[in-house]
GROMACS .gro file of N, CA and C in nm:
model
  417
    1UNK      N    1   0.064  -0.134   0.013
    1UNK     CA    2  -0.001   0.015  -0.012
    1UNK      C    3   0.067   0.119   0.000
    2UNK      N    4   0.035   0.210  -0.098
    2UNK     CA    5   0.143   0.346  -0.098
    2UNK      C    6   0.122   0.443   0.042
    3UNK      N    7   0.215   0.490   0.083
    3UNK     CA    8   0.213   0.566   0.203
    3UNK      C    9   0.278   0.709   0.136
    4UNK      N   10   0.246   0.823   0.222
    4UNK     CA   11   0.308   0.930   0.189
    4UNK      C   12   0.357   1.031   0.316
    5UNK      N   13   0.482   1.092   0.319
    5UNK     CA   14   0.531   1.167   0.410
    5UNK      C   15   0.562   1.312   0.373
    6UNK      N   16   0.543   1.409   0.437
    6UNK     CA   17   0.562   1.556   0.428
    6UNK      C   18   0.634   1.597   0.534
    7UNK      N   19   0.767   1.672   0.496
    7UNK     CA   20   0.835   1.746   0.602
    7UNK      C   21   0.887   1.871   0.541
    8UNK      N   22   0.979   1.926   0.611
    8UNK     CA   23   1.012   2.054   0.587
    8UNK      C   24   1.156   2.089   0.629
    9UNK      N   25   1.226   2.157   0.550
    9UNK     CA   26   1.363   2.190   0.574
    9UNK      C   27   1.362   2.355   0.590
   10UNK      N   28   1.429   2.392   0.686
   10UNK     CA   29   1.493   2.542   0.704
   10UNK      C   30   1.614   2.550   0.670
   11UNK      N   31   1.654   2.637   0.568
   11UNK     CA   32   1.802   2.665   0.536
   11UNK      C   33   1.817   2.812   0.530
   12UNK      N   34   1.923   2.862   0.651
   12UNK     CA   35   1.979   2.986   0.622
   12UNK      C   36   2.067   2.997   0.535
   13UNK      N   37   2.025   3.085   0.434
   13UNK     CA   38   2.140   3.141   0.336
   13UNK      C   39   2.225   3.254   0.378
   14UNK      N   40   2.318   3.254   0.293
   14UNK     CA   41   2.432   3.378   0.336
   14UNK      C   42   2.459   3.452   0.236
   15UNK      N   43   2.336   3.507   0.165
   15UNK     CA   44   2.340   3.595   0.053
   15UNK      C   45   2.332   3.516  -0.062
   16UNK      N   46   2.353   3.591  -0.186
   16UNK     CA   47   2.366   3.491  -0.313
   16UNK      C   48   2.475   3.373  -0.328
   17UNK      N   49   2.398   3.258  -0.329
   17UNK     CA   50   2.496   3.159  -0.320
   17UNK      C   51   2.414   3.009  -0.335
   18UNK      N   52   2.495   2.904  -0.348
   18UNK     CA   53   2.436   2.785  -0.378
   18UNK      C   54   2.465   2.696  -0.248
   19UNK      N   55   2.346   2.662  -0.192
   19UNK     CA   56   2.352   2.558  -0.079
   19UNK      C   57   2.325   2.419  -0.112
   20UNK      N   58   2.436   2.323  -0.101
   20UNK     CA   59   2.391   2.176  -0.113
   20UNK      C   60   2.291   2.133  -0.004
   21UNK      N   61   2.183   2.041  -0.073
   21UNK     CA   62   2.114   2.009   0.040
   21UNK      C   63   2.112   1.852   0.032
   22UNK      N   64   2.172   1.786  -0.034
   22UNK     CA   65   2.171   1.630  -0.067
   22UNK      C   66   2.170   1.552   0.091
   23UNK      N   67   2.255   1.588   0.176
   23UNK     CA   68   2.261   1.541   0.321
   23UNK      C   69   2.135   1.557   0.400
   24UNK      N   70   2.080   1.691   0.408
   24UNK     CA   71   1.976   1.707   0.480
   24UNK      C   72   1.845   1.621   0.423
   25UNK      N   73   1.852   1.620   0.292
   25UNK     CA   74   1.716   1.556   0.221
   25UNK      C   75   1.747   1.389   0.236
   26UNK      N   76   1.862   1.362   0.248
   26UNK     CA   77   1.891   1.200   0.257
   26UNK      C   78   1.851   1.160   0.381
   27UNK      N   79   1.901   1.233   0.498
   27UNK     CA   80   1.865   1.209   0.626
   27UNK      C   81   1.712   1.207   0.661
   28UNK      N   82   1.652   1.297   0.594
   28UNK     CA   83   1.484   1.297   0.613
   28UNK      C   84   1.452   1.170   0.549
   29UNK      N   85   1.478   1.132   0.416
   29UNK     CA   86   1.427   0.991   0.372
   29UNK      C   87   1.437   0.884   0.441
   30UNK      N   88   1.571   0.888   0.499
   30UNK     CA   89   1.582   0.774   0.609
   30UNK      C   90   1.499   0.770   0.714
   31UNK      N   91   1.469   0.875   0.767
   31UNK     CA   92   1.364   0.889   0.904
   31UNK      C   93   1.222   0.856   0.877
   32UNK      N   94   1.176   0.868   0.717
   32UNK     CA   95   1.054   0.848   0.682
   32UNK      C   96   1.047   0.691   0.712
   33UNK      N   97   1.126   0.601   0.698
   33UNK     CA   98   1.120   0.459   0.686
   33UNK      C   99   1.086   0.413   0.540
   34UNK      N  100   1.081   0.471   0.454
   34UNK     CA  101   1.031   0.444   0.324
   34UNK      C  102   1.166   0.397   0.246
   35UNK      N  103   1.098   0.293   0.154
   35UNK     CA  104   1.214   0.233   0.098
   35UNK      C  105   1.239   0.283  -0.061
   36UNK      N  106   1.112   0.303  -0.130
   36UNK     CA  107   1.124   0.335  -0.260
   36UNK      C  108   0.970   0.439  -0.284
   37UNK      N  109   1.029   0.509  -0.377
   37UNK     CA  110   0.913   0.593  -0.405
   37UNK      C  111   0.950   0.722  -0.491
   38UNK      N  112   0.873   0.810  -0.507
   38UNK     CA  113   0.901   0.962  -0.584
   38UNK      C  114   0.901   1.089  -0.474
   39UNK      N  115   1.022   1.134  -0.458
   39UNK     CA  116   1.024   1.265  -0.372
   39UNK      C  117   1.000   1.393  -0.465
   40UNK      N  118   0.927   1.488  -0.399
   40UNK     CA  119   0.888   1.627  -0.450
   40UNK      C  120   0.951   1.709  -0.366
   41UNK      N  121   1.024   1.803  -0.432
   41UNK     CA  122   1.060   1.916  -0.315
   41UNK      C  123   1.023   2.051  -0.392
   42UNK      N  124   0.974   2.156  -0.293
   42UNK     CA  125   0.911   2.259  -0.339
   42UNK      C  126   0.961   2.368  -0.259
   43UNK      N  127   1.039   2.496  -0.342
   43UNK     CA  128   1.082   2.576  -0.279
   43UNK      C  129   0.975   2.693  -0.255
   44UNK      N  130   0.966   2.737  -0.133
   44UNK     CA  131   0.830   2.808  -0.106
   44UNK      C  132   0.868   2.996  -0.117
   45UNK      N  133   0.947   3.011  -0.229
   45UNK     CA  134   0.983   3.130  -0.238
   45UNK      C  135   1.002   3.178  -0.383
   46UNK      N  136   1.009   3.313  -0.406
   46UNK     CA  137   1.014   3.366  -0.533
   46UNK      C  138   1.144   3.436  -0.586
   47UNK      N  139   1.232   3.414  -0.494
   47UNK     CA  140   1.358   3.481  -0.513
   47UNK      C  141   1.466   3.399  -0.483
   48UNK      N  142   1.406   3.261  -0.460
   48UNK     CA  143   1.524   3.141  -0.433
   48UNK      C  144   1.470   3.024  -0.524
   49UNK      N  145   1.546   2.918  -0.554
   49UNK     CA  146   1.522   2.793  -0.655
   49UNK      C  147   1.622   2.696  -0.622
   50UNK      N  148   1.579   2.588  -0.717
   50UNK     CA  149   1.671   2.477  -0.719
   50UNK      C  150   1.756   2.455  -0.853
   51UNK      N  151   1.864   2.402  -0.829
   51UNK     CA  152   1.925   2.346  -0.951
   51UNK      C  153   1.992   2.216  -0.919
   52UNK      N  154   2.018   2.135  -1.004
   52UNK     CA  155   2.101   1.992  -0.995
   52UNK      C  156   2.209   2.030  -1.068
   53UNK      N  157   2.313   1.989  -0.989
   53UNK     CA  158   2.466   2.053  -1.075
   53UNK      C  159   2.574   1.971  -0.993
   54UNK      N  160   2.681   1.990  -1.091
   54UNK     CA  161   2.814   1.937  -1.036
   54UNK      C  162   2.846   1.971  -0.893
   55UNK      N  163   2.881   1.851  -0.815
   55UNK     CA  164   2.908   1.875  -0.667
   55UNK      C  165   3.055   1.860  -0.615
   56UNK      N  166   3.132   1.877  -0.714
   56UNK     CA  167   3.267   1.860  -0.663
   56UNK      C  168   3.335   1.979  -0.681
   57UNK      N  169   3.367   2.038  -0.818
   57UNK     CA  170   3.441   2.153  -0.857
   57UNK      C  171   3.355   2.263  -0.826
   58UNK      N  172   3.389   2.363  -0.733
   58UNK     CA  173   3.344   2.498  -0.707
   58UNK      C  174   3.351   2.576  -0.806
   59UNK      N  175   3.429   2.578  -0.897
   59UNK     CA  176   3.439   2.658  -1.029
   59UNK      C  177   3.299   2.642  -1.087
   60UNK      N  178   3.237   2.519  -1.119
   60UNK     CA  179   3.126   2.535  -1.193
   60UNK      C  180   3.024   2.610  -1.126
   61UNK      N  181   3.005   2.594  -0.987
   61UNK     CA  182   2.913   2.686  -0.924
   61UNK      C  183   2.934   2.844  -0.941
   62UNK      N  184   3.043   2.862  -0.921
   62UNK     CA  185   3.093   3.017  -0.937
   62UNK      C  186   3.046   3.046  -1.064
   63UNK      N  187   3.108   2.963  -1.175
   63UNK     CA  188   3.052   3.031  -1.326
   63UNK      C  189   2.910   3.020  -1.350
   64UNK      N  190   2.807   2.955  -1.272
   64UNK     CA  191   2.694   2.974  -1.307
   64UNK      C  192   2.649   3.079  -1.249
   65UNK      N  193   2.699   3.139  -1.109
   65UNK     CA  194   2.659   3.238  -1.049
   65UNK      C  195   2.708   3.372  -1.133
   66UNK      N  196   2.809   3.371  -1.188
   66UNK     CA  197   2.863   3.469  -1.286
   66UNK      C  198   2.768   3.496  -1.398
   67UNK      N  199   2.754   3.379  -1.469
   67UNK     CA  200   2.675   3.403  -1.573
   67UNK      C  201   2.534   3.440  -1.575
   68UNK      N  202   2.442   3.407  -1.458
   68UNK     CA  203   2.333   3.449  -1.439
   68UNK      C  204   2.323   3.603  -1.396
   69UNK      N  205   2.448   3.640  -1.327
   69UNK     CA  206   2.457   3.786  -1.290
   69UNK      C  207   2.475   3.844  -1.425
   70UNK      N  208   2.544   3.801  -1.511
   70UNK     CA  209   2.569   3.882  -1.648
   70UNK      C  210   2.436   3.887  -1.717
   71UNK      N  211   2.365   3.781  -1.734
   71UNK     CA  212   2.234   3.750  -1.798
   71UNK      C  213   2.135   3.842  -1.751
   72UNK      N  214   2.130   3.862  -1.639
   72UNK     CA  215   2.043   3.941  -1.545
   72UNK      C  216   2.073   4.024  -1.447
   73UNK      N  217   2.151   4.156  -1.505
   73UNK     CA  218   2.214   4.265  -1.443
   73UNK      C  219   2.129   4.337  -1.335
   74UNK      N  220   2.181   4.370  -1.220
   74UNK     CA  221   2.098   4.453  -1.135
   74UNK      C  222   2.076   4.587  -1.180
   75UNK      N  223   2.187   4.644  -1.257
   75UNK     CA  224   2.196   4.789  -1.299
   75UNK      C  225   2.125   4.825  -1.428
   76UNK      N  226   2.027   4.763  -1.455
   76UNK     CA  227   1.941   4.803  -1.552
   76UNK      C  228   1.802   4.840  -1.500
   77UNK      N  229   1.714   4.905  -1.576
   77UNK     CA  230   1.581   4.953  -1.501
   77UNK      C  231   1.484   4.831  -1.505
   78UNK      N  232   1.450   4.840  -1.405
   78UNK     CA  233   1.307   4.717  -1.373
   78UNK      C  234   1.212   4.791  -1.315
   79UNK      N  235   1.073   4.793  -1.349
   79UNK     CA  236   0.959   4.858  -1.273
   79UNK      C  237   0.953   4.827  -1.146
   80UNK      N  238   0.976   4.704  -1.106
   80UNK     CA  239   0.962   4.656  -0.959
   80UNK      C  240   1.103   4.672  -0.915
   81UNK      N  241   1.109   4.784  -0.816
   81UNK     CA  242   1.240   4.806  -0.766
   81UNK      C  243   1.213   4.844  -0.586
   82UNK      N  244   1.108   4.821  -0.552
   82UNK     CA  245   1.079   4.892  -0.407
   82UNK      C  246   1.136   4.792  -0.319
   83UNK      N  247   1.179   4.662  -0.344
   83UNK     CA  248   1.242   4.604  -0.244
   83UNK      C  249   1.408   4.563  -0.274
   84UNK      N  250   1.485   4.657  -0.352
   84UNK     CA  251   1.608   4.677  -0.358
   84UNK      C  252   1.650   4.627  -0.509
   85UNK      N  253   1.784   4.658  -0.522
   85UNK     CA  254   1.831   4.640  -0.658
   85UNK      C  255   1.822   4.499  -0.693
   86UNK      N  256   1.859   4.416  -0.623
   86UNK     CA  257   1.865   4.288  -0.644
   86UNK      C  258   1.727   4.191  -0.642
   87UNK      N  259   1.615   4.249  -0.616
   87UNK     CA  260   1.513   4.184  -0.590
   87UNK      C  261   1.437   4.138  -0.728
   88UNK      N  262   1.420   4.222  -0.810
   88UNK     CA  263   1.364   4.181  -0.960
   88UNK      C  264   1.472   4.106  -1.024
   89UNK      N  265   1.597   4.093  -1.052
   89UNK     CA  266   1.684   4.016  -1.102
   89UNK      C  267   1.681   3.884  -1.032
   90UNK      N  268   1.657   3.887  -0.890
   90UNK     CA  269   1.624   3.769  -0.838
   90UNK      C  270   1.504   3.661  -0.877
   91UNK      N  271   1.374   3.780  -0.888
   91UNK     CA  272   1.260   3.700  -0.935
   91UNK      C  273   1.284   3.648  -1.084
   92UNK      N  274   1.362   3.705  -1.175
   92UNK     CA  275   1.408   3.665  -1.298
   92UNK      C  276   1.494   3.518  -1.290
   93UNK      N  277   1.557   3.536  -1.197
   93UNK     CA  278   1.677   3.406  -1.182
   93UNK      C  279   1.577   3.269  -1.159
   94UNK      N  280   1.492   3.307  -1.055
   94UNK     CA  281   1.398   3.198  -1.017
   94UNK      C  282   1.317   3.167  -1.141
   95UNK      N  283   1.250   3.224  -1.232
   95UNK     CA  284   1.192   3.187  -1.370
   95UNK      C  285   1.300   3.106  -1.462
   96UNK      N  286   1.430   3.121  -1.459
   96UNK     CA  287   1.503   3.061  -1.530
   96UNK      C  288   1.557   2.932  -1.462
   97UNK      N  289   1.529   2.944  -1.350
   97UNK     CA  290   1.573   2.768  -1.277
   97UNK      C  291   1.460   2.720  -1.230
   98UNK      N  292   1.467   2.627  -1.126
   98UNK     CA  293   1.322   2.545  -1.122
   98UNK      C  294   1.283   2.588  -0.953
   99UNK      N  295   1.169   2.572  -0.907
   99UNK     CA  296   1.105   2.583  -0.771
   99UNK      C  297   1.062   2.460  -0.717
  100UNK      N  298   1.067   2.341  -0.823
  100UNK     CA  299   1.033   2.193  -0.777
  100UNK      C  300   1.105   2.120  -0.838
  101UNK      N  301   1.129   1.999  -0.784
  101UNK     CA  302   1.218   1.897  -0.821
  101UNK      C  303   1.153   1.749  -0.805
  102UNK      N  304   1.135   1.677  -0.880
  102UNK     CA  305   1.097   1.531  -0.852
  102UNK      C  306   1.220   1.434  -0.866
  103UNK      N  307   1.229   1.366  -0.767
  103UNK     CA  308   1.345   1.271  -0.754
  103UNK      C  309   1.290   1.137  -0.732
  104UNK      N  310   1.357   1.026  -0.809
  104UNK     CA  311   1.312   0.885  -0.749
  104UNK      C  312   1.401   0.855  -0.647
  105UNK      N  313   1.318   0.751  -0.548
  105UNK     CA  314   1.398   0.703  -0.428
  105UNK      C  315   1.391   0.545  -0.442
  106UNK      N  316   1.514   0.492  -0.438
  106UNK     CA  317   1.533   0.348  -0.440
  106UNK      C  318   1.608   0.308  -0.331
  107UNK      N  319   1.575   0.208  -0.253
  107UNK     CA  320   1.647   0.137  -0.157
  107UNK      C  321   1.699   0.277  -0.051
  108UNK      N  322   1.606   0.354  -0.016
  108UNK     CA  323   1.630   0.456   0.062
  108UNK      C  324   1.711   0.554   0.036
  109UNK      N  325   1.742   0.590  -0.106
  109UNK     CA  326   1.855   0.686  -0.145
  109UNK      C  327   1.789   0.749  -0.273
  110UNK      N  328   1.800   0.858  -0.281
  110UNK     CA  329   1.787   0.938  -0.413
  110UNK      C  330   1.850   0.875  -0.522
  111UNK      N  331   1.796   0.869  -0.621
  111UNK     CA  332   1.868   0.828  -0.759
  111UNK      C  333   1.921   0.922  -0.832
  112UNK      N  334   2.061   0.926  -0.800
  112UNK     CA  335   2.143   1.069  -0.847
  112UNK      C  336   2.260   1.016  -0.891
  113UNK      N  337   2.315   1.095  -0.990
  113UNK     CA  338   2.454   1.073  -1.061
  113UNK      C  339   2.548   1.092  -0.945
  114UNK      N  340   2.684   1.045  -0.985
  114UNK     CA  341   2.775   1.051  -0.871
  114UNK      C  342   2.816   1.205  -0.854
  115UNK      N  343   2.805   1.273  -0.958
  115UNK     CA  344   2.849   1.417  -0.965
  115UNK      C  345   2.735   1.505  -0.963
  116UNK      N  346   2.601   1.471  -0.906
  116UNK     CA  347   2.496   1.564  -0.893
  116UNK      C  348   2.443   1.598  -0.744
  117UNK      N  349   2.448   1.727  -0.733
  117UNK     CA  350   2.412   1.777  -0.607
  117UNK      C  351   2.282   1.848  -0.633
  118UNK      N  352   2.191   1.862  -0.527
  118UNK     CA  353   2.080   1.925  -0.528
  118UNK      C  354   2.096   2.061  -0.454
  119UNK      N  355   2.114   2.188  -0.528
  119UNK     CA  356   2.140   2.292  -0.450
  119UNK      C  357   2.009   2.382  -0.438
  120UNK      N  358   1.998   2.457  -0.318
  120UNK     CA  359   1.915   2.591  -0.301
  120UNK      C  360   1.972   2.685  -0.344
  121UNK      N  361   1.898   2.749  -0.469
  121UNK     CA  362   1.994   2.871  -0.511
  121UNK      C  363   1.934   3.004  -0.478
  122UNK      N  364   2.023   3.052  -0.362
  122UNK     CA  365   1.957   3.202  -0.313
  122UNK      C  366   2.021   3.302  -0.405
  123UNK      N  367   1.912   3.396  -0.459
  123UNK     CA  368   1.934   3.491  -0.562
  123UNK      C  369   1.937   3.638  -0.497
  124UNK      N  370   1.906   3.629  -0.379
  124UNK     CA  371   1.906   3.769  -0.305
  124UNK      C  372   2.072   3.786  -0.236
  125UNK      N  373   2.096   3.914  -0.262
  125UNK     CA  374   2.224   3.949  -0.175
  125UNK      C  375   2.237   3.924  -0.017
  126UNK      N  376   2.147   3.927   0.037
  126UNK     CA  377   2.140   3.944   0.188
  126UNK      C  378   2.089   3.806   0.228
  127UNK      N  379   2.152   3.764   0.337
  127UNK     CA  380   2.095   3.638   0.419
  127UNK      C  381   1.949   3.615   0.413
  128UNK      N  382   1.882   3.505   0.406
  128UNK     CA  383   1.746   3.494   0.421
  128UNK      C  384   1.732   3.342   0.479
  129UNK      N  385   1.619   3.329   0.559
  129UNK     CA  386   1.572   3.188   0.609
  129UNK      C  387   1.467   3.149   0.505
  130UNK      N  388   1.519   3.019   0.443
  130UNK     CA  389   1.431   2.968   0.333
  130UNK      C  390   1.365   2.835   0.385
  131UNK      N  391   1.241   2.825   0.335
  131UNK     CA  392   1.161   2.683   0.366
  131UNK      C  393   1.150   2.581   0.245
  132UNK      N  394   1.179   2.469   0.253
  132UNK     CA  395   1.175   2.393   0.143
  132UNK      C  396   1.053   2.283   0.194
  133UNK      N  397   0.948   2.243   0.134
  133UNK     CA  398   0.848   2.126   0.153
  133UNK      C  399   0.910   2.011   0.085
  134UNK      N  400   0.914   1.913   0.159
  134UNK     CA  401   0.941   1.760   0.091
  134UNK      C  402   0.832   1.660   0.088
  135UNK      N  403   0.782   1.607  -0.006
  135UNK     CA  404   0.689   1.498  -0.019
  135UNK      C  405   0.728   1.401  -0.059
  136UNK      N  406   0.718   1.268   0.023
  136UNK     CA  407   0.782   1.116  -0.044
  136UNK      C  408   0.634   1.076  -0.065
  137UNK      N  409   0.615   1.004  -0.179
  137UNK     CA  410   0.502   0.897  -0.202
  137UNK      C  411   0.566   0.761  -0.246
  138UNK      N  412   0.551   0.682  -0.161
  138UNK     CA  413   0.586   0.518  -0.201
  138UNK      C  414   0.580   0.445  -0.084
  139UNK      N  415   0.673   0.325  -0.074
  139UNK     CA  416   0.645   0.228   0.025
  139UNK      C  417   0.757   0.196   0.083
   0.00000   0.00000   0.00000
């Protein structure tokens, strides 16, 4: 019989950065007692998102940050500017990335490639407390 579990992660960011979540998510999966299923992650914010990316070489992550900053610069005109120069670019970066992920779970582990990391992508310049909803459907 299919079961489901729901949980939440709170992640304190340190300004614009990528925070790997693999360990926290894996620990939660183990606590559910479920062996197989489909994990859904949902970012509850409009200026943060997810990416699945290289988890070893930090240069890859830095290049991604630099590329998106070049693609969506702060120093151009945006109508929405009341929350700071980094706010509207953060919303656009969220549109260009992902606010939800679906990941298979087999033998109590996420089915991930050796070099894949799940990252919370903070798009704002200042630290924020971010919340992620997790839902596991399976057995």
